[in-house]
Amino acid sequence: MGAETIVLVAATCIGLYMAANIGANDLANAMGTSVGSGALTLRKAVLISIVANFLGAVLAGGHVTSTISKGMISPDLFVGSPAELMLGMFAALLAAGIWVHLATILGLPVSTTHSIVGAVVGFGLISVGFWAISWGKVITIAASWVVSPVAGALIAGAVYYFIRNRILRTARPEVMALRWSPLLVGAVVLVVILSFIFKGLKNLHLDLGFGQALVVAVPAAAIIGMAAKKWLRWLLGERKGKKRRSGDVVLQRLFAYLQVLTACYVAFAHGANDVANAIGPLAAIFSVIRTKSVAMHVEVPVWMLAVGGLTVGGGLFAFGSRVIETIGGKITEVTPVRGFCAEFGAATTILVCSRLGLPISTTHVLVGAVVGVGFMRGMGFLDMRLLRNIASSWVITLPFTMVLAMVFFKILAVMFL
């Protein structure tokens, strides 16, 4: 076996290790409230997320990615030393994978994007120096520690407040649910369609303006919203000759379906946007080995995105239960209604903040959304010790992966350069 083959095998193993950890932690966030509320079993959540994540990676994944993750370091700094870039990517993938794995074992939801960015900054510091790093982007990441959870908490908490006061606490909640169902279902459909157009399907080059997107999304949301009202009326047995069902059971079923819909969107968007965290650096290593040079941008083969998407789903199946338990029940008790509010609040926050250009992390938004729903019930319904641990893990992510990548890069450089 030649040296290049050994390097390729090692790079593939490390890249897939990172991909599996992304599934175990990041993708587990998307499905956590659905499993915690009982809307989905763990087996169904894994199956749905594997399919949605795979489709997101293949249909809308990053087919062209920067050689240096997220533009933290300029690739031309490594034009004269492609081997240094290759070892740096090795070190970054391994450091980020170990940190996400450790956080998953502890049941802590962390940002895998911040993990790989921190690791790239670490090897960049030791290889090309302090001033080669895009520190403005590092500051942007730090800002997202506040922006993401606060935005998610505000929107999810507002949605829960509305549903609780307009539906759940009324004398006839099933009648009020029927009244508000076109608005609720229509809002979910509107957010999901707009999210796909502006974020999830950005690489399909639809090139729709905001007005054009609304022309597509609003009629679809209105039609599906009215159809949902008819379906809900049928479930409630309001038509002559139909057997009446329990209003509470019907309500829980309605919100469970809506929650699963938003969870599918988050899993799809995850495949489209986050699989590159593992596959991007792997593609850069393959490019260096194949061309013996540093490319400004690397084409990511579809087969690599497909393998990455499936591995992320497999990681959720193998190791995701701890983070699912944290999101789905340990922060606060999650029911289908609360889970829907958290998922819808997170999807809406991701859409709005993306359009406004605000720095956000999907993981942080989801955690913030769950906290926002729990806060509306009262501080006593939140596990504050767990929340302190989660916040600490977010702050630790960058320095931990930076230092670990520096150590790994130094060891590899001594061995191979």
Coordinates of C-alpha atoms in Angstrom, one line a residue:
M1 CA 0.0 0.0 0.0
G2 CA 1.5 3.3 -1.1
A3 CA 1.8 6.4 1.1
E4 CA -0.9 8.3 -0.7
T5 CA -3.3 5.4 -0.2
I6 CA -2.6 5.3 3.5
V7 CA -3.2 9.1 3.7
L8 CA -6.5 8.8 1.8
V9 CA -7.7 5.9 4.0
A10 CA -6.7 7.8 7.2
A11 CA -8.4 11.0 6.0
T12 CA -11.6 9.1 5.1
C13 CA -11.7 7.5 8.5
I14 CA -11.3 10.8 10.3
G15 CA -13.8 12.6 8.0
L16 CA -16.4 9.9 8.6
Y17 CA -15.7 10.0 12.3
M18 CA -16.4 13.7 12.3
A19 CA -19.6 13.2 10.2
A20 CA -20.9 10.5 12.7
N21 CA -20.3 12.9 15.6
I22 CA -22.2 15.6 13.7
G23 CA -25.1 13.3 13.5
A24 CA -24.9 12.2 17.1
N25 CA -24.9 15.8 18.4
D26 CA -26.1 18.3 15.8
L27 CA -28.8 16.2 14.1
A28 CA -29.9 14.9 17.4
N29 CA -30.9 18.5 18.2
A30 CA -33.4 18.6 15.3
M31 CA -35.1 15.4 16.4
G32 CA -34.8 15.9 20.2
T33 CA -38.2 17.6 20.8
S34 CA -40.1 15.2 18.5
V35 CA -38.8 12.2 20.4
G36 CA -39.1 13.8 23.8
S37 CA -42.8 14.8 23.2
G38 CA -43.7 11.3 21.9
A39 CA -44.5 12.6 18.4
L40 CA -41.9 10.2 17.0
T41 CA -40.2 7.1 18.3
L42 CA -36.4 7.1 18.3
R43 CA -36.5 4.5 15.5
K44 CA -38.8 6.7 13.3
A45 CA -36.8 9.8 14.1
V46 CA -33.6 8.1 13.0
L47 CA -35.2 6.9 9.7
I48 CA -36.7 10.3 8.9
S49 CA -33.6 12.2 9.7
I50 CA -31.4 9.8 7.7
V51 CA -33.6 10.3 4.6
A52 CA -34.0 14.1 5.1
N53 CA -30.3 14.6 5.9
F54 CA -29.2 12.5 2.9
L55 CA -31.5 14.4 0.5
G56 CA -30.4 17.7 1.9
A57 CA -26.7 16.8 1.4
V58 CA -27.1 15.5 -2.1
L59 CA -29.8 17.9 -3.5
A60 CA -28.7 21.1 -1.8
G61 CA -25.3 20.4 -0.2
G62 CA -22.2 22.5 -0.7
H63 CA -20.9 21.2 -4.0
V64 CA -18.2 23.8 -3.9
T65 CA -16.6 24.6 -0.6
S66 CA -13.7 26.8 0.5
T67 CA -10.5 24.8 1.1
I68 CA -10.2 26.5 4.5
S69 CA -13.4 26.0 6.4
K70 CA -15.7 29.0 6.5
G71 CA -13.0 31.4 5.1
M72 CA -11.1 31.6 8.4
I73 CA -7.7 31.5 6.6
S74 CA -6.8 32.5 3.0
P75 CA -5.9 29.4 1.0
D76 CA -3.1 31.2 -0.9
L77 CA -1.0 31.2 2.3
F78 CA -0.5 27.5 1.7
V79 CA 0.3 27.6 -2.1
G80 CA 3.9 26.8 -1.4
S81 CA 3.3 24.1 1.2
P82 CA 0.2 21.9 0.3
A83 CA 1.4 19.2 2.7
E84 CA 1.1 21.6 5.6
L85 CA -2.5 22.4 4.6
M86 CA -3.2 18.6 4.4
L87 CA -1.8 17.9 7.8
G88 CA -3.7 21.0 9.2
M89 CA -7.0 19.6 7.9
F90 CA -6.2 16.3 9.5
A91 CA -5.5 18.0 12.8
A92 CA -8.7 20.1 12.5
L93 CA -11.0 17.2 11.7
L94 CA -9.6 15.1 14.5
A95 CA -9.7 17.8 17.1
A96 CA -13.3 18.8 16.2
G97 CA -14.4 15.2 16.1
I98 CA -13.0 14.5 19.6
W99 CA -14.6 17.6 21.1
V100 CA -18.1 16.8 19.6
H101 CA -17.7 13.2 20.7
L102 CA -16.9 14.2 24.2
A103 CA -19.8 16.7 24.4
T104 CA -22.1 14.0 23.0
I105 CA -21.0 11.5 25.8
L106 CA -21.9 14.2 28.3
G107 CA -25.2 14.9 26.6
L108 CA -24.3 18.5 25.8
P109 CA -25.6 20.0 22.5
V110 CA -22.7 22.0 20.9
S111 CA -22.2 23.7 17.6
T112 CA -20.3 21.4 15.2
T113 CA -19.6 24.4 12.9
H114 CA -17.9 26.3 15.8
S115 CA -15.9 23.2 16.6
I116 CA -14.4 22.8 13.1
V117 CA -13.9 26.6 12.8
G118 CA -12.1 26.7 16.2
A119 CA -9.9 23.7 15.1
V120 CA -9.0 25.4 11.8
V121 CA -8.1 28.6 13.6
G122 CA -5.9 26.6 15.9
F123 CA -3.8 25.0 13.2
G124 CA -3.8 28.3 11.4
L125 CA -2.3 30.1 14.4
I126 CA 0.6 27.7 14.7
S127 CA 1.2 27.4 10.9
V128 CA 0.7 30.8 9.3
G129 CA 0.5 33.1 12.4
F130 CA -1.9 35.3 14.3
W131 CA -2.6 38.0 11.7
A132 CA -3.6 35.4 9.0
I133 CA -6.8 34.6 10.9
S134 CA -10.0 36.3 10.1
W135 CA -10.6 37.5 13.7
G136 CA -13.8 39.4 12.6
K137 CA -15.4 36.1 11.9
V138 CA -14.3 34.7 15.3
I139 CA -16.0 37.8 16.9
T140 CA -19.1 37.0 14.9
I141 CA -19.2 33.5 16.3
A142 CA -18.8 34.8 19.8
A143 CA -21.8 37.2 19.1
S144 CA -23.9 34.2 18.1
W145 CA -23.6 32.7 21.6
V146 CA -26.0 35.5 22.6
V147 CA -27.9 36.3 19.5
S148 CA -28.9 32.7 18.6
P149 CA -30.4 31.4 21.9
V150 CA -32.1 34.8 22.7
A151 CA -33.7 35.0 19.3
G152 CA -34.9 31.4 19.5
A153 CA -36.2 31.9 23.0
L154 CA -38.2 35.0 22.1
I155 CA -39.9 33.6 19.1
A156 CA -40.7 30.2 20.5
G157 CA -41.8 31.7 23.8
A158 CA -44.1 34.1 22.0
V159 CA -45.7 31.3 19.9
Y160 CA -46.2 29.2 23.1
Y161 CA -47.8 32.2 24.9
F162 CA -50.2 32.7 22.0
I163 CA -51.3 29.0 21.8
R164 CA -51.6 28.7 25.5
N165 CA -53.8 31.8 25.9
R166 CA -55.8 31.5 22.6
I167 CA -56.3 27.8 22.6
L168 CA -55.2 25.7 25.6
R169 CA -56.7 27.8 28.4
T170 CA -60.0 28.5 26.7
A171 CA -63.3 26.7 27.7
R172 CA -63.4 24.8 24.3
P173 CA -59.7 24.4 23.2
E174 CA -60.7 22.0 20.3
V175 CA -63.1 24.7 18.9
M176 CA -60.4 27.4 19.2
A177 CA -57.8 25.1 17.6
L178 CA -60.2 24.6 14.7
R179 CA -60.6 28.4 14.4
W180 CA -56.8 29.1 14.5
S181 CA -55.7 26.0 12.5
P182 CA -55.5 27.7 9.1
L183 CA -53.2 30.4 10.6
L184 CA -51.0 27.9 12.5
V185 CA -50.7 25.3 9.7
G186 CA -50.3 28.1 7.1
A187 CA -47.6 29.8 9.1
V188 CA -45.6 26.5 9.3
V189 CA -46.0 25.8 5.6
L190 CA -45.0 29.4 4.8
V191 CA -41.8 29.3 7.0
V192 CA -40.8 25.9 5.6
I193 CA -41.3 26.9 2.0
L194 CA -39.4 30.2 2.4
S195 CA -36.7 28.4 4.4
F196 CA -36.2 25.9 1.5
I197 CA -36.0 28.7 -1.1
F198 CA -33.7 31.0 0.8
K199 CA -31.5 28.5 2.7
G200 CA -32.1 24.8 2.1
L201 CA -32.1 25.0 -1.7
K202 CA -29.7 27.8 -2.2
N203 CA -27.4 25.6 -4.3
L204 CA -30.1 24.7 -6.8
H205 CA -29.8 28.4 -8.0
L206 CA -33.5 29.1 -7.9
D207 CA -32.6 32.8 -7.7
L208 CA -36.1 33.9 -6.5
G209 CA -36.5 37.4 -5.0
F210 CA -38.4 37.9 -1.8
G211 CA -41.5 39.0 -3.7
Q212 CA -41.4 36.1 -6.0
A213 CA -40.9 33.7 -3.1
L214 CA -44.0 35.1 -1.4
V215 CA -46.0 34.6 -4.6
V216 CA -45.2 30.9 -4.4
A217 CA -45.3 30.4 -0.7
V218 CA -48.4 32.4 0.4
P219 CA -51.0 30.7 -1.9
A220 CA -49.6 27.2 -1.0
A221 CA -49.7 28.1 2.8
A222 CA -53.3 29.3 2.4
I223 CA -54.5 26.2 0.6
I224 CA -52.8 23.8 2.9
G225 CA -54.0 25.8 6.0
M226 CA -57.7 25.5 4.8
A227 CA -57.2 21.8 4.0
A228 CA -55.8 21.3 7.5
K229 CA -59.0 22.9 9.0
K230 CA -61.2 20.5 7.1
W231 CA -59.0 17.6 8.2
L232 CA -59.2 18.8 11.8
R233 CA -63.0 19.2 11.6
W234 CA -63.2 15.6 10.4
L235 CA -61.0 14.4 13.2
L236 CA -63.2 16.2 15.7
G237 CA -66.3 14.5 14.2
E238 CA -68.2 17.7 13.7
R239 CA -69.8 16.3 10.6
K240 CA -73.1 14.5 10.8
G241 CA -72.7 10.8 11.5
K242 CA -69.1 11.0 12.4
K243 CA -67.9 9.6 15.8
R244 CA -66.6 12.4 18.0
R245 CA -63.0 12.1 19.2
S246 CA -61.5 13.6 22.4
G247 CA -60.6 17.2 21.8
D248 CA -57.3 16.8 23.7
V249 CA -56.2 13.8 21.7
V250 CA -57.0 15.7 18.4
L251 CA -55.0 18.7 19.6
Q252 CA -52.0 16.6 20.5
R253 CA -52.1 14.9 17.1
L254 CA -52.4 18.2 15.2
F255 CA -49.3 19.7 17.0
A256 CA -47.4 16.4 16.7
Y257 CA -47.8 16.4 12.9
L258 CA -46.8 20.1 12.7
Q259 CA -43.8 19.4 14.9
V260 CA -42.6 16.5 12.7
L261 CA -43.0 18.7 9.6
T262 CA -40.6 21.4 11.0
A263 CA -38.2 18.7 12.3
C264 CA -38.0 17.3 8.8
Y265 CA -37.2 20.7 7.5
V266 CA -34.4 21.2 10.1
A267 CA -32.9 17.8 9.2
F268 CA -33.0 18.6 5.5
A269 CA -31.4 22.0 6.1
H270 CA -28.8 20.4 8.3
G271 CA -27.8 18.0 5.5
A272 CA -27.7 20.9 3.1
N273 CA -25.5 23.2 5.2
D274 CA -23.6 21.2 7.9
V275 CA -22.5 18.0 6.2
A276 CA -19.7 20.1 4.6
N277 CA -18.2 20.6 8.1
A278 CA -16.9 17.1 7.8
I279 CA -16.8 16.6 4.1
G280 CA -15.3 20.0 3.1
P281 CA -11.9 19.4 4.9
L282 CA -11.9 15.8 3.6
A283 CA -12.4 17.1 0.0
A284 CA -9.6 19.6 0.5
I285 CA -7.3 16.7 1.6
F286 CA -8.3 14.6 -1.5
S287 CA -7.6 17.6 -3.7
V288 CA -4.1 18.2 -2.3
I289 CA -3.2 14.6 -2.8
R290 CA -4.6 14.4 -6.3
T291 CA -3.2 17.7 -7.6
K292 CA -0.2 18.2 -5.4
S293 CA -1.3 21.8 -5.1
V294 CA -3.6 24.1 -3.1
A295 CA -6.9 25.1 -4.9
M296 CA -8.8 28.2 -3.9
H297 CA -12.0 26.2 -4.1
V298 CA -12.6 22.5 -4.1
E299 CA -15.4 20.6 -6.0
V300 CA -17.0 18.2 -3.6
P301 CA -18.1 15.0 -5.4
V302 CA -21.8 14.1 -5.1
W303 CA -20.8 10.6 -3.9
M304 CA -18.8 12.2 -1.0
L305 CA -21.8 14.3 0.0
A306 CA -24.0 11.1 -0.2
V307 CA -21.6 9.1 2.0
G308 CA -21.4 12.1 4.4
G309 CA -25.2 12.4 4.6
L310 CA -25.6 8.7 5.4
T311 CA -22.8 8.7 7.9
V312 CA -24.3 11.7 9.8
G313 CA -27.6 9.8 10.0
G314 CA -25.8 6.7 11.2
G315 CA -24.1 8.7 13.9
L316 CA -27.5 9.8 15.2
F317 CA -28.6 6.2 15.3
A318 CA -25.5 5.0 17.1
F319 CA -24.7 7.8 19.6
G320 CA -27.5 10.4 19.4
S321 CA -29.7 9.3 22.3
R322 CA -27.9 11.3 25.0
V323 CA -28.3 14.7 23.3
I324 CA -31.9 13.8 22.3
E325 CA -32.7 13.1 26.0
T326 CA -31.2 16.5 26.9
I327 CA -33.2 18.5 24.3
G328 CA -36.3 16.4 24.5
G329 CA -36.9 16.2 28.3
K330 CA -34.0 17.3 30.6
I331 CA -34.0 21.1 30.0
T332 CA -37.8 21.1 30.5
E333 CA -40.7 18.7 30.0
V334 CA -41.7 18.6 26.3
T335 CA -45.2 17.8 25.0
P336 CA -46.4 17.9 21.4
V337 CA -47.6 21.5 21.8
R338 CA -44.4 22.7 23.5
G339 CA -42.3 20.7 21.0
F340 CA -44.1 22.3 18.1
C341 CA -43.5 25.8 19.6
A342 CA -39.8 25.1 20.0
E343 CA -39.4 23.6 16.5
F344 CA -41.5 26.3 14.8
G345 CA -39.7 29.0 16.8
A346 CA -36.3 27.6 15.8
A347 CA -37.2 27.3 12.1
T348 CA -38.6 30.9 12.1
T349 CA -35.6 32.3 13.9
I350 CA -33.2 30.6 11.4
L351 CA -35.2 32.0 8.5
V352 CA -35.4 35.5 9.9
C353 CA -31.8 35.8 11.1
S354 CA -30.4 34.3 7.9
R355 CA -32.3 36.9 5.9
L356 CA -31.1 39.7 8.2
G357 CA -27.5 38.5 8.1
L358 CA -27.3 37.9 11.8
P359 CA -24.8 35.3 13.1
I360 CA -26.7 32.2 14.3
S361 CA -26.0 28.6 15.2
T362 CA -28.8 26.1 14.6
T363 CA -27.9 24.2 17.8
H364 CA -28.0 27.4 19.9
V365 CA -31.3 28.5 18.4
L366 CA -32.9 25.1 19.1
V367 CA -31.7 25.1 22.7
G368 CA -32.8 28.7 23.1
A369 CA -36.3 27.8 21.7
V370 CA -36.7 25.0 24.2
V371 CA -35.6 27.3 27.0
G372 CA -38.1 30.0 25.8
V373 CA -41.0 27.6 26.0
G374 CA -39.9 26.4 29.4
F375 CA -39.5 30.0 30.6
M376 CA -43.1 30.8 29.7
R377 CA -44.1 28.0 32.1
G378 CA -42.0 29.4 34.9
M379 CA -38.3 29.3 36.0
G380 CA -39.0 26.3 38.2
F381 CA -39.7 24.2 35.1
L382 CA -36.1 24.8 33.8
D383 CA -33.0 22.8 34.9
M384 CA -30.7 25.7 35.5
R385 CA -27.7 23.5 36.4
L386 CA -28.0 21.8 33.0
L387 CA -28.3 25.1 31.2
R388 CA -25.2 26.4 32.9
N389 CA -23.3 23.3 31.7
I390 CA -24.6 23.8 28.2
A391 CA -23.6 27.5 28.1
S392 CA -20.1 26.6 29.4
S393 CA -19.7 24.0 26.7
W394 CA -20.5 26.6 24.0
V395 CA -17.9 29.0 25.4
I396 CA -15.3 26.2 25.8
T397 CA -15.8 24.9 22.2
L398 CA -13.6 27.4 20.4
P399 CA -10.5 27.4 22.8
F400 CA -10.7 23.7 23.4
T401 CA -10.7 22.8 19.6
M402 CA -8.1 25.5 18.9
V403 CA -5.6 24.1 21.4
L404 CA -6.3 20.5 20.5
A405 CA -5.8 21.1 16.8
M406 CA -2.5 23.0 17.6
V407 CA -1.2 20.0 19.5
F408 CA -2.2 17.5 16.8
F409 CA -0.8 19.7 14.1
K410 CA 2.5 20.1 15.9
I411 CA 2.8 16.3 16.4
L412 CA 2.0 15.6 12.7
A413 CA 4.4 18.3 11.5
V414 CA 7.2 16.8 13.6
M415 CA 6.5 13.4 12.2
F416 CA 5.9 14.2 8.5
L417 CA 7.3 17.7 7.5

